[in-house]
Amino acid sequence: MSVERSLPEPADPVVLMPGTALVLGGDLGGTSTRIVIADAEGNVVGRGAAAGGNPTSHPVSAAANFGQALHAALAGLDPTAVKAAVVGAAGGSALARPDVAAQFDAAWSGAGLITKPDFIGDLEVAFASGTAEPDGTVLIAGTGSNAGLVQGHQLIRTAGGHGWLLGDEGSGFWLGREAVRSVLHALDLGEPIGLLGEAVVQAILPDRDEQAPVSRAGYDVLRDDLIRTVNSRPPVLLAELAQPVVAAYEQNDETAHALVKRAAELLIETVSQLRTTSDNGPMVLAGSVAGGSSPVGRLIRETIHQDFAGEVLTARDGVGGATWLALGALDPALATRANHTRLVQP
């Protein structure tokens, strides 16, 4: 999980004593790769960043970006002093492929690191970034959607996360696809496409100069243009249309309101599959669609307590959460709330 937030700079440079054990936290997101090095007291002593490191999308460039961020974070440090490492990876299942794993292993050893990294999913990182509690639930809704049940800082069960073709209900992709479908439905019926429809058409066909169609032939031409253009592009790009849905929602478009409401319902249904009466702990929400500034995220927070009595929190810095988990991997006694606050809080 990549959250666009920078960890605070240490107030003063941290002087490391010889033999000081260090930990490494990483966050390999679709748009950025970030690495943090910290000492046993949670002081950040190194950080590095590069372009996207999702191993699924572009494994070769992702591995190269991973290596670049590692080298930057370790500048001036002894890489052999890193004794524990936790790296969160969106699309981390790709690392099970030997060819992809070999590229990331080469980037790791190329940075001089000798400890074995623990690659975990973005659900665990998101949960750790939102709370120091060992147990609870996490929901990520951005381009895709996924939920997980965490016990003892370990992910034990998931719901969703099956990708745009098989799932991702309530996600940015879902919002974009449903927005296009609503336009096509209106065109099929020869009805006005409305504010959201106009925004969708503009986003998909930015060079279209014609006004909204007023004849059957005009409806058919626009419908065919939309279908042809959407099918010629990578499907995941439909997630870009989530922003027009949000903008139309803020302007009280009826269709956008219906889509936002349904997205929130679907995400709540997804996370509700995980919880039983014996489960406890907070729920952490992460991702652009589930964020507090998103109407979907706001609606989730307003309605979730009909089914969930616990605390609802918002994920913070993913790389900070991974670094805190690395402290716990080095020594469980180091995974304190104070260290969590130092690494994760703004």
mmCIF file of C-alpha atoms in Angstrom:
data_model
loop_
_atom_site.group_PDB
_atom_site.id
_atom_site.type_symbol
_atom_site.label_atom_id
_atom_site.label_comp_id
_atom_site.label_asym_id
_atom_site.label_seq_id
_atom_site.Cartn_x
_atom_site.Cartn_y
_atom_site.Cartn_z
ATOM 1 C CA MET A 1 0.000 0.000 0.000
ATOM 2 C CA SER A 2 1.363 3.350 -0.945
ATOM 3 C CA VAL A 3 0.073 6.359 0.965
ATOM 4 C CA GLU A 4 1.352 9.708 -0.231
ATOM 5 C CA ARG A 5 2.785 10.935 3.044
ATOM 6 C CA SER A 6 6.340 11.608 4.073
ATOM 7 C CA LEU A 7 7.774 10.450 7.363
ATOM 8 C CA PRO A 8 8.938 13.314 9.559
ATOM 9 C CA GLU A 9 12.608 14.123 9.416
ATOM 10 C CA PRO A 10 14.486 13.392 12.633
ATOM 11 C CA ALA A 11 15.004 16.565 14.651
ATOM 12 C CA ASP A 12 18.742 15.838 14.866
ATOM 13 C CA PRO A 13 20.987 13.416 13.015
ATOM 14 C CA VAL A 14 21.042 10.034 14.729
ATOM 15 C CA VAL A 15 24.536 8.906 15.667
ATOM 16 C CA LEU A 16 24.815 5.135 15.418
ATOM 17 C CA MET A 17 27.070 3.226 17.762
ATOM 18 C CA PRO A 18 29.138 0.391 16.298
ATOM 19 C CA GLY A 19 27.141 -2.820 16.272
ATOM 20 C CA THR A 20 23.767 -1.043 16.361
ATOM 21 C CA ALA A 21 21.063 -3.284 14.915
ATOM 22 C CA LEU A 22 18.879 -1.711 12.268
ATOM 23 C CA VAL A 23 15.567 -2.658 10.689
ATOM 24 C CA LEU A 24 14.192 -2.001 7.228
ATOM 25 C CA GLY A 25 10.633 -1.289 6.191
ATOM 26 C CA GLY A 26 9.481 -1.125 2.611
ATOM 27 C CA ASP A 27 6.338 -0.228 0.710
ATOM 28 C CA LEU A 28 6.165 -1.321 -2.932
ATOM 29 C CA GLY A 29 3.204 0.471 -4.457
ATOM 30 C CA GLY A 30 1.986 0.919 -7.973
ATOM 31 C CA THR A 31 3.234 4.499 -8.217
ATOM 32 C CA SER A 32 6.098 4.639 -5.730
ATOM 33 C CA THR A 33 8.653 2.509 -3.905
ATOM 34 C CA ARG A 34 9.720 3.680 -0.453
ATOM 35 C CA ILE A 35 12.269 2.293 1.975
ATOM 36 C CA VAL A 36 12.953 3.351 5.562
ATOM 37 C CA ILE A 37 15.817 2.297 7.839
ATOM 38 C CA ALA A 38 15.359 2.697 11.589
ATOM 39 C CA ASP A 39 17.261 1.846 14.744
ATOM 40 C CA ALA A 40 15.837 -0.182 17.639
ATOM 41 C CA GLU A 41 14.341 2.933 19.234
ATOM 42 C CA GLY A 42 12.308 3.756 16.156
ATOM 43 C CA ASN A 43 14.542 6.588 14.977
ATOM 44 C CA VAL A 44 14.610 6.918 11.199
ATOM 45 C CA VAL A 45 18.217 6.859 10.028
ATOM 46 C CA GLY A 46 17.751 6.395 6.304
ATOM 47 C CA ARG A 47 15.109 6.653 3.640
ATOM 48 C CA GLY A 48 14.905 6.147 -0.087
ATOM 49 C CA ALA A 49 12.270 6.438 -2.781
ATOM 50 C CA ALA A 50 11.857 5.528 -6.420
ATOM 51 C CA ALA A 51 9.117 4.934 -8.970
ATOM 52 C CA GLY A 52 6.550 2.142 -8.745
ATOM 53 C CA GLY A 53 7.606 -1.227 -7.372
ATOM 54 C CA ASN A 54 4.508 -3.380 -7.879
ATOM 55 C CA PRO A 55 5.982 -6.759 -8.938
ATOM 56 C CA THR A 56 2.856 -7.697 -10.897
ATOM 57 C CA SER A 57 2.627 -4.786 -13.304
ATOM 58 C CA HIS A 58 6.224 -4.406 -14.551
ATOM 59 C CA PRO A 59 8.515 -6.794 -12.639
ATOM 60 C CA VAL A 60 11.757 -5.763 -14.356
ATOM 61 C CA SER A 61 11.381 -2.029 -13.775
ATOM 62 C CA ALA A 62 9.808 -2.666 -10.357
ATOM 63 C CA ALA A 63 12.870 -4.623 -9.242
ATOM 64 C CA ALA A 64 15.144 -1.895 -10.566
ATOM 65 C CA ASN A 65 13.182 0.754 -8.662
ATOM 66 C CA PHE A 66 13.345 -1.416 -5.548
ATOM 67 C CA GLY A 67 17.132 -1.532 -5.830
ATOM 68 C CA GLN A 68 17.341 2.217 -6.385
ATOM 69 C CA ALA A 69 15.284 2.962 -3.271
ATOM 70 C CA LEU A 70 17.349 0.487 -1.213
ATOM 71 C CA HIS A 71 20.633 2.094 -2.215
ATOM 72 C CA ALA A 72 19.302 5.560 -1.389
ATOM 73 C CA ALA A 73 18.024 4.499 2.030
ATOM 74 C CA LEU A 74 21.285 2.739 2.915
ATOM 75 C CA ALA A 75 23.569 5.579 1.874
ATOM 76 C CA GLY A 76 26.200 6.018 4.586
ATOM 77 C CA LEU A 77 24.956 2.961 6.507
ATOM 78 C CA ASP A 78 26.294 -0.559 6.869
ATOM 79 C CA PRO A 79 23.737 -2.791 5.113
ATOM 80 C CA THR A 80 24.890 -5.799 7.148
ATOM 81 C CA ALA A 81 23.616 -3.990 10.265
ATOM 82 C CA VAL A 82 20.040 -4.516 9.031
ATOM 83 C CA LYS A 83 18.881 -7.505 11.062
ATOM 84 C CA ALA A 84 15.161 -7.583 10.203
ATOM 85 C CA ALA A 85 13.199 -6.406 7.188
ATOM 86 C CA VAL A 86 9.496 -6.294 6.332
ATOM 87 C CA VAL A 87 8.432 -5.179 2.866
ATOM 88 C CA GLY A 88 4.814 -4.658 1.910
ATOM 89 C CA ALA A 89 4.059 -5.348 -1.730
ATOM 90 C CA ALA A 90 0.915 -4.610 -3.691
ATOM 91 C CA GLY A 91 0.510 -7.570 -6.008
ATOM 92 C CA GLY A 92 3.004 -9.448 -3.859
ATOM 93 C CA SER A 93 1.804 -12.837 -5.106
ATOM 94 C CA ALA A 94 3.881 -12.229 -8.228
ATOM 95 C CA LEU A 95 6.962 -12.752 -6.065
ATOM 96 C CA ALA A 96 6.044 -16.441 -5.958
ATOM 97 C CA ARG A 97 7.169 -16.652 -9.583
ATOM 98 C CA PRO A 98 10.839 -17.716 -9.634
ATOM 99 C CA ASP A 99 11.770 -15.285 -12.406
ATOM 100 C CA VAL A 100 10.253 -12.297 -10.584
ATOM 101 C CA ALA A 101 11.664 -13.374 -7.217
ATOM 102 C CA ALA A 102 15.127 -13.673 -8.745
ATOM 103 C CA GLN A 103 15.031 -10.065 -9.921
ATOM 104 C CA PHE A 104 14.014 -8.767 -6.495
ATOM 105 C CA ASP A 105 16.586 -11.009 -4.794
ATOM 106 C CA ALA A 106 19.256 -9.532 -7.052
ATOM 107 C CA ALA A 107 18.214 -5.998 -6.136
ATOM 108 C CA TRP A 108 18.304 -6.946 -2.438
ATOM 109 C CA SER A 109 21.723 -8.587 -2.445
ATOM 110 C CA GLY A 110 23.020 -5.895 -4.790
ATOM 111 C CA ALA A 111 22.386 -3.362 -2.035
ATOM 112 C CA GLY A 112 24.630 -5.378 0.298
ATOM 113 C CA LEU A 113 21.808 -6.685 2.475
ATOM 114 C CA ILE A 114 22.285 -10.115 3.981
ATOM 115 C CA THR A 115 19.235 -10.607 6.206
ATOM 116 C CA LYS A 116 16.272 -12.291 4.551
ATOM 117 C CA PRO A 117 13.371 -9.895 3.866
ATOM 118 C CA ASP A 118 9.820 -10.791 4.792
ATOM 119 C CA PHE A 119 7.556 -9.806 1.901
ATOM 120 C CA ILE A 120 3.970 -9.375 3.065
ATOM 121 C CA GLY A 121 0.768 -8.143 1.484
ATOM 122 C CA ASP A 122 -0.500 -4.595 1.504
ATOM 123 C CA LEU A 123 -3.381 -5.565 3.826
ATOM 124 C CA GLU A 124 -1.003 -6.307 6.714
ATOM 125 C CA VAL A 125 0.974 -3.140 6.064
ATOM 126 C CA ALA A 126 -2.177 -1.028 5.917
ATOM 127 C CA PHE A 127 -3.441 -2.461 9.191
ATOM 128 C CA ALA A 128 -0.119 -1.879 10.942
ATOM 129 C CA SER A 129 -0.038 1.684 9.652
ATOM 130 C CA GLY A 130 -3.409 2.413 11.220
ATOM 131 C CA THR A 131 -3.087 0.828 14.641
ATOM 132 C CA ALA A 132 -0.681 -0.842 17.046
ATOM 133 C CA GLU A 133 -3.387 -3.329 18.052
ATOM 134 C CA PRO A 134 -2.585 -6.958 17.209
ATOM 135 C CA ASP A 135 -6.102 -7.919 16.102
ATOM 136 C CA GLY A 136 -8.702 -6.315 13.874
ATOM 137 C CA THR A 137 -9.932 -5.853 10.329
ATOM 138 C CA VAL A 138 -8.575 -3.916 7.381
ATOM 139 C CA LEU A 139 -10.266 -2.746 4.198
ATOM 140 C CA ILE A 140 -8.387 -1.328 1.216
ATOM 141 C CA ALA A 141 -10.359 0.337 -1.542
ATOM 142 C CA GLY A 142 -8.443 2.160 -4.229
ATOM 143 C CA THR A 143 -8.144 1.015 -7.823
ATOM 144 C CA GLY A 144 -9.168 -2.414 -6.503
ATOM 145 C CA SER A 145 -10.673 -3.576 -3.229
ATOM 146 C CA ASN A 146 -9.655 -6.129 -0.637
ATOM 147 C CA ALA A 147 -10.302 -6.873 3.036
ATOM 148 C CA GLY A 148 -8.508 -8.926 5.649
ATOM 149 C CA LEU A 149 -8.822 -10.239 9.186
ATOM 150 C CA VAL A 150 -5.675 -9.770 11.280
ATOM 151 C CA GLN A 151 -4.818 -11.681 14.451
ATOM 152 C CA GLY A 152 -1.514 -11.306 16.239
ATOM 153 C CA HIS A 153 -0.319 -8.946 13.463
ATOM 154 C CA GLN A 154 -0.802 -11.821 10.983
ATOM 155 C CA LEU A 155 -3.309 -11.937 8.140
ATOM 156 C CA ILE A 156 -5.445 -15.026 8.666
ATOM 157 C CA ARG A 157 -8.363 -14.545 6.288
ATOM 158 C CA THR A 158 -9.233 -12.370 3.309
ATOM 159 C CA ALA A 159 -12.264 -11.345 1.292
ATOM 160 C CA GLY A 160 -12.194 -9.809 -2.174
ATOM 161 C CA GLY A 161 -8.994 -8.802 -3.887
ATOM 162 C CA HIS A 162 -9.747 -10.935 -6.930
ATOM 163 C CA GLY A 163 -8.960 -8.255 -9.495
ATOM 164 C CA TRP A 164 -11.053 -6.223 -11.889
ATOM 165 C CA LEU A 165 -12.332 -9.193 -13.886
ATOM 166 C CA LEU A 166 -13.473 -11.338 -10.974
ATOM 167 C CA GLY A 167 -14.162 -8.862 -8.217
ATOM 168 C CA ASP A 168 -13.016 -5.484 -6.849
ATOM 169 C CA GLU A 169 -16.580 -4.562 -5.906
ATOM 170 C CA GLY A 170 -16.929 -0.984 -4.670
ATOM 171 C CA SER A 171 -13.447 -0.021 -5.887
ATOM 172 C CA GLY A 172 -12.326 2.796 -8.128
ATOM 173 C CA PHE A 173 -12.492 0.385 -11.054
ATOM 174 C CA TRP A 174 -16.038 -0.592 -10.093
ATOM 175 C CA LEU A 175 -17.101 3.057 -9.871
ATOM 176 C CA GLY A 176 -15.621 3.803 -13.291
ATOM 177 C CA ARG A 177 -17.148 0.776 -14.965
ATOM 178 C CA GLU A 178 -20.567 1.441 -13.471
ATOM 179 C CA ALA A 179 -20.373 5.074 -14.536
ATOM 180 C CA VAL A 180 -19.804 4.035 -18.153
ATOM 181 C CA ARG A 181 -22.577 1.462 -17.934
ATOM 182 C CA SER A 182 -24.975 4.124 -16.666
ATOM 183 C CA VAL A 183 -24.183 6.291 -19.692
ATOM 184 C CA LEU A 184 -24.659 3.399 -22.096
ATOM 185 C CA HIS A 185 -27.978 2.543 -20.455
ATOM 186 C CA ALA A 186 -29.202 6.107 -20.897
ATOM 187 C CA LEU A 187 -28.087 6.132 -24.535
ATOM 188 C CA ASP A 188 -29.839 2.822 -25.199
ATOM 189 C CA LEU A 189 -33.062 4.357 -23.896
ATOM 190 C CA GLY A 190 -32.527 7.637 -25.691
ATOM 191 C CA GLU A 191 -32.509 9.533 -22.401
ATOM 192 C CA PRO A 192 -30.370 12.527 -21.304
ATOM 193 C CA ILE A 193 -27.026 11.340 -19.948
ATOM 194 C CA GLY A 194 -26.885 13.940 -17.169
ATOM 195 C CA LEU A 195 -23.984 15.631 -15.432
ATOM 196 C CA LEU A 196 -22.089 12.427 -14.708
ATOM 197 C CA GLY A 197 -22.629 11.176 -18.231
ATOM 198 C CA GLU A 198 -21.223 14.357 -19.718
ATOM 199 C CA ALA A 199 -18.150 14.036 -17.484
ATOM 200 C CA VAL A 200 -17.660 10.406 -18.496
ATOM 201 C CA VAL A 201 -17.944 11.218 -22.192
ATOM 202 C CA GLN A 202 -15.450 14.062 -21.807
ATOM 203 C CA ALA A 203 -12.997 11.798 -20.001
ATOM 204 C CA ILE A 204 -13.225 8.971 -22.543
ATOM 205 C CA LEU A 205 -13.642 11.064 -25.687
ATOM 206 C CA PRO A 206 -11.813 14.318 -24.892
ATOM 207 C CA ASP A 207 -11.639 15.351 -28.559
ATOM 208 C CA ARG A 208 -15.353 15.047 -29.136
ATOM 209 C CA ASP A 209 -16.739 18.452 -30.142
ATOM 210 C CA GLU A 210 -20.370 17.499 -30.586
ATOM 211 C CA GLN A 211 -23.072 18.455 -28.114
ATOM 212 C CA ALA A 212 -25.182 15.875 -26.305
ATOM 213 C CA PRO A 213 -27.122 13.812 -28.872
ATOM 214 C CA VAL A 214 -30.741 14.674 -29.546
ATOM 215 C CA SER A 215 -31.590 11.964 -32.107
ATOM 216 C CA ARG A 216 -31.580 8.191 -32.205
ATOM 217 C CA ALA A 217 -28.699 8.222 -34.650
ATOM 218 C CA GLY A 218 -26.744 10.543 -32.382
ATOM 219 C CA TYR A 219 -27.287 8.269 -29.394
ATOM 220 C CA ASP A 220 -26.106 5.255 -31.381
ATOM 221 C CA VAL A 221 -22.962 6.978 -32.647
ATOM 222 C CA LEU A 222 -21.963 8.138 -29.171
ATOM 223 C CA ARG A 223 -22.700 4.736 -27.658
ATOM 224 C CA ASP A 224 -20.569 2.970 -30.268
ATOM 225 C CA ASP A 225 -17.720 5.464 -29.839
ATOM 226 C CA LEU A 226 -17.714 4.911 -26.070
ATOM 227 C CA ILE A 227 -17.788 1.121 -26.371
ATOM 228 C CA ARG A 228 -15.035 1.042 -28.999
ATOM 229 C CA THR A 229 -12.747 3.411 -27.071
ATOM 230 C CA VAL A 230 -13.190 1.720 -23.705
ATOM 231 C CA ASN A 231 -12.545 -1.729 -25.192
ATOM 232 C CA SER A 232 -9.363 -0.496 -26.886
ATOM 233 C CA ARG A 233 -7.794 0.572 -23.603
ATOM 234 C CA PRO A 234 -6.469 -1.491 -20.674
ATOM 235 C CA PRO A 235 -9.536 -2.249 -18.527
ATOM 236 C CA VAL A 236 -7.910 -1.015 -15.323
ATOM 237 C CA LEU A 237 -7.955 2.518 -16.749
ATOM 238 C CA LEU A 238 -11.667 2.603 -15.973
ATOM 239 C CA ALA A 239 -10.561 3.362 -12.415
ATOM 240 C CA GLU A 240 -9.630 6.847 -13.615
ATOM 241 C CA LEU A 241 -13.346 7.555 -13.976
ATOM 242 C CA ALA A 242 -13.820 7.319 -10.212
ATOM 243 C CA GLN A 243 -12.821 10.978 -9.996
ATOM 244 C CA PRO A 244 -15.619 12.189 -12.316
ATOM 245 C CA VAL A 245 -18.044 10.157 -10.191
ATOM 246 C CA VAL A 246 -16.818 11.936 -7.066
ATOM 247 C CA ALA A 247 -17.018 15.334 -8.746
ATOM 248 C CA ALA A 248 -20.562 14.651 -9.955
ATOM 249 C CA TYR A 249 -21.507 13.411 -6.493
ATOM 250 C CA GLU A 250 -20.378 16.699 -4.987
ATOM 251 C CA GLN A 251 -22.645 18.455 -7.498
ATOM 252 C CA ASN A 252 -25.614 16.320 -6.382
ATOM 253 C CA ASP A 253 -25.868 14.233 -9.525
ATOM 254 C CA GLU A 254 -28.481 11.552 -8.868
ATOM 255 C CA THR A 255 -26.657 8.742 -10.665
ATOM 256 C CA ALA A 256 -23.361 9.549 -8.921
ATOM 257 C CA HIS A 257 -25.123 9.489 -5.550
ATOM 258 C CA ALA A 258 -26.540 6.055 -6.325
ATOM 259 C CA LEU A 259 -23.140 4.720 -7.372
ATOM 260 C CA VAL A 260 -21.374 6.084 -4.284
ATOM 261 C CA LYS A 261 -24.047 4.608 -2.021
ATOM 262 C CA ARG A 262 -23.806 1.217 -3.689
ATOM 263 C CA ALA A 263 -20.003 1.239 -3.580
ATOM 264 C CA ALA A 264 -20.080 1.849 0.173
ATOM 265 C CA GLU A 265 -22.602 -0.974 0.613
ATOM 266 C CA LEU A 266 -20.484 -3.400 -1.391
ATOM 267 C CA LEU A 267 -17.334 -2.557 0.563
ATOM 268 C CA ILE A 268 -19.147 -2.993 3.860
ATOM 269 C CA GLU A 269 -20.482 -6.333 2.622
ATOM 270 C CA THR A 270 -16.943 -7.394 1.696
ATOM 271 C CA VAL A 271 -15.458 -6.623 5.082
ATOM 272 C CA SER A 272 -18.485 -8.069 6.875
ATOM 273 C CA GLN A 273 -17.684 -11.496 5.386
ATOM 274 C CA LEU A 274 -14.629 -11.635 7.649
ATOM 275 C CA ARG A 275 -16.056 -10.777 11.030
ATOM 276 C CA THR A 276 -17.726 -13.076 13.540
ATOM 277 C CA THR A 277 -19.102 -12.317 16.988
ATOM 278 C CA SER A 278 -15.789 -13.488 18.469
ATOM 279 C CA ASP A 279 -13.679 -11.087 16.417
ATOM 280 C CA ASN A 280 -12.618 -7.846 18.028
ATOM 281 C CA GLY A 281 -10.239 -4.993 17.481
ATOM 282 C CA PRO A 282 -10.457 -1.904 15.292
ATOM 283 C CA MET A 283 -11.189 -1.611 11.606
ATOM 284 C CA VAL A 284 -8.599 0.211 9.491
ATOM 285 C CA LEU A 285 -9.686 1.792 6.212
ATOM 286 C CA ALA A 286 -7.132 2.453 3.481
ATOM 287 C CA GLY A 287 -6.989 3.562 -0.133
ATOM 288 C CA SER A 288 -8.267 6.534 -2.070
ATOM 289 C CA VAL A 289 -11.861 5.290 -2.322
ATOM 290 C CA ALA A 290 -12.136 4.357 1.363
ATOM 291 C CA GLY A 291 -10.258 7.452 2.561
ATOM 292 C CA GLY A 292 -11.851 10.076 4.734
ATOM 293 C CA SER A 293 -11.924 12.632 1.917
ATOM 294 C CA SER A 294 -13.815 10.307 -0.437
ATOM 295 C CA PRO A 295 -17.641 10.320 -0.354
ATOM 296 C CA VAL A 296 -17.514 6.528 -0.367
ATOM 297 C CA GLY A 297 -15.180 6.564 2.633
ATOM 298 C CA ARG A 298 -17.343 9.089 4.443
ATOM 299 C CA LEU A 299 -20.448 7.001 3.838
ATOM 300 C CA ILE A 300 -18.703 3.870 5.103
ATOM 301 C CA ARG A 301 -17.782 5.683 8.303
ATOM 302 C CA GLU A 302 -21.347 6.949 8.730
ATOM 303 C CA THR A 303 -23.023 3.570 8.246
ATOM 304 C CA ILE A 304 -20.519 0.891 9.307
ATOM 305 C CA HIS A 305 -21.557 1.066 12.949
ATOM 306 C CA GLN A 306 -24.879 -0.517 12.054
ATOM 307 C CA ASP A 307 -22.881 -3.752 11.770
ATOM 308 C CA PHE A 308 -19.635 -2.988 13.616
ATOM 309 C CA ALA A 309 -19.208 -1.660 17.137
ATOM 310 C CA GLY A 310 -15.446 -1.217 17.163
ATOM 311 C CA GLU A 311 -13.223 1.754 16.452
ATOM 312 C CA VAL A 312 -12.845 2.804 12.811
ATOM 313 C CA LEU A 313 -9.398 4.148 11.947
ATOM 314 C CA THR A 314 -7.688 5.451 8.831
ATOM 315 C CA ALA A 315 -4.466 3.947 7.514
ATOM 316 C CA ARG A 316 -1.458 6.234 7.666
ATOM 317 C CA ASP A 317 2.013 5.792 6.271
ATOM 318 C CA GLY A 318 2.448 2.321 4.805
ATOM 319 C CA VAL A 319 6.230 2.285 4.952
ATOM 320 C CA GLY A 320 6.064 3.390 8.589
ATOM 321 C CA GLY A 321 3.776 0.459 9.357
ATOM 322 C CA ALA A 322 6.161 -1.951 7.652
ATOM 323 C CA THR A 323 9.120 -0.529 9.591
ATOM 324 C CA TRP A 324 7.225 -0.950 12.864
ATOM 325 C CA LEU A 325 6.497 -4.576 11.962
ATOM 326 C CA ALA A 326 10.212 -5.027 11.250
ATOM 327 C CA LEU A 327 10.980 -3.808 14.767
ATOM 328 C CA GLY A 328 8.629 -6.469 16.083
ATOM 329 C CA ALA A 329 10.356 -9.075 13.925
ATOM 330 C CA LEU A 330 13.715 -8.060 15.410
ATOM 331 C CA ASP A 331 12.348 -8.203 18.958
ATOM 332 C CA PRO A 332 8.631 -8.283 19.887
ATOM 333 C CA ALA A 333 9.419 -6.003 22.824
ATOM 334 C CA LEU A 334 10.332 -3.239 20.354
ATOM 335 C CA ALA A 335 6.851 -3.143 18.775
ATOM 336 C CA THR A 336 5.699 -0.554 21.315
ATOM 337 C CA ARG A 337 3.001 2.050 20.934
ATOM 338 C CA ALA A 338 5.629 4.744 21.357
ATOM 339 C CA ASN A 339 7.623 3.362 18.421
ATOM 340 C CA HIS A 340 4.429 3.018 16.413
ATOM 341 C CA THR A 341 3.623 6.668 17.001
ATOM 342 C CA ARG A 342 7.168 7.704 16.140
ATOM 343 C CA LEU A 343 7.182 5.820 12.843
ATOM 344 C CA VAL A 344 3.614 6.176 11.655
ATOM 345 C CA GLN A 345 2.083 9.359 13.037
ATOM 346 C CA PRO A 346 2.604 12.548 11.012
#
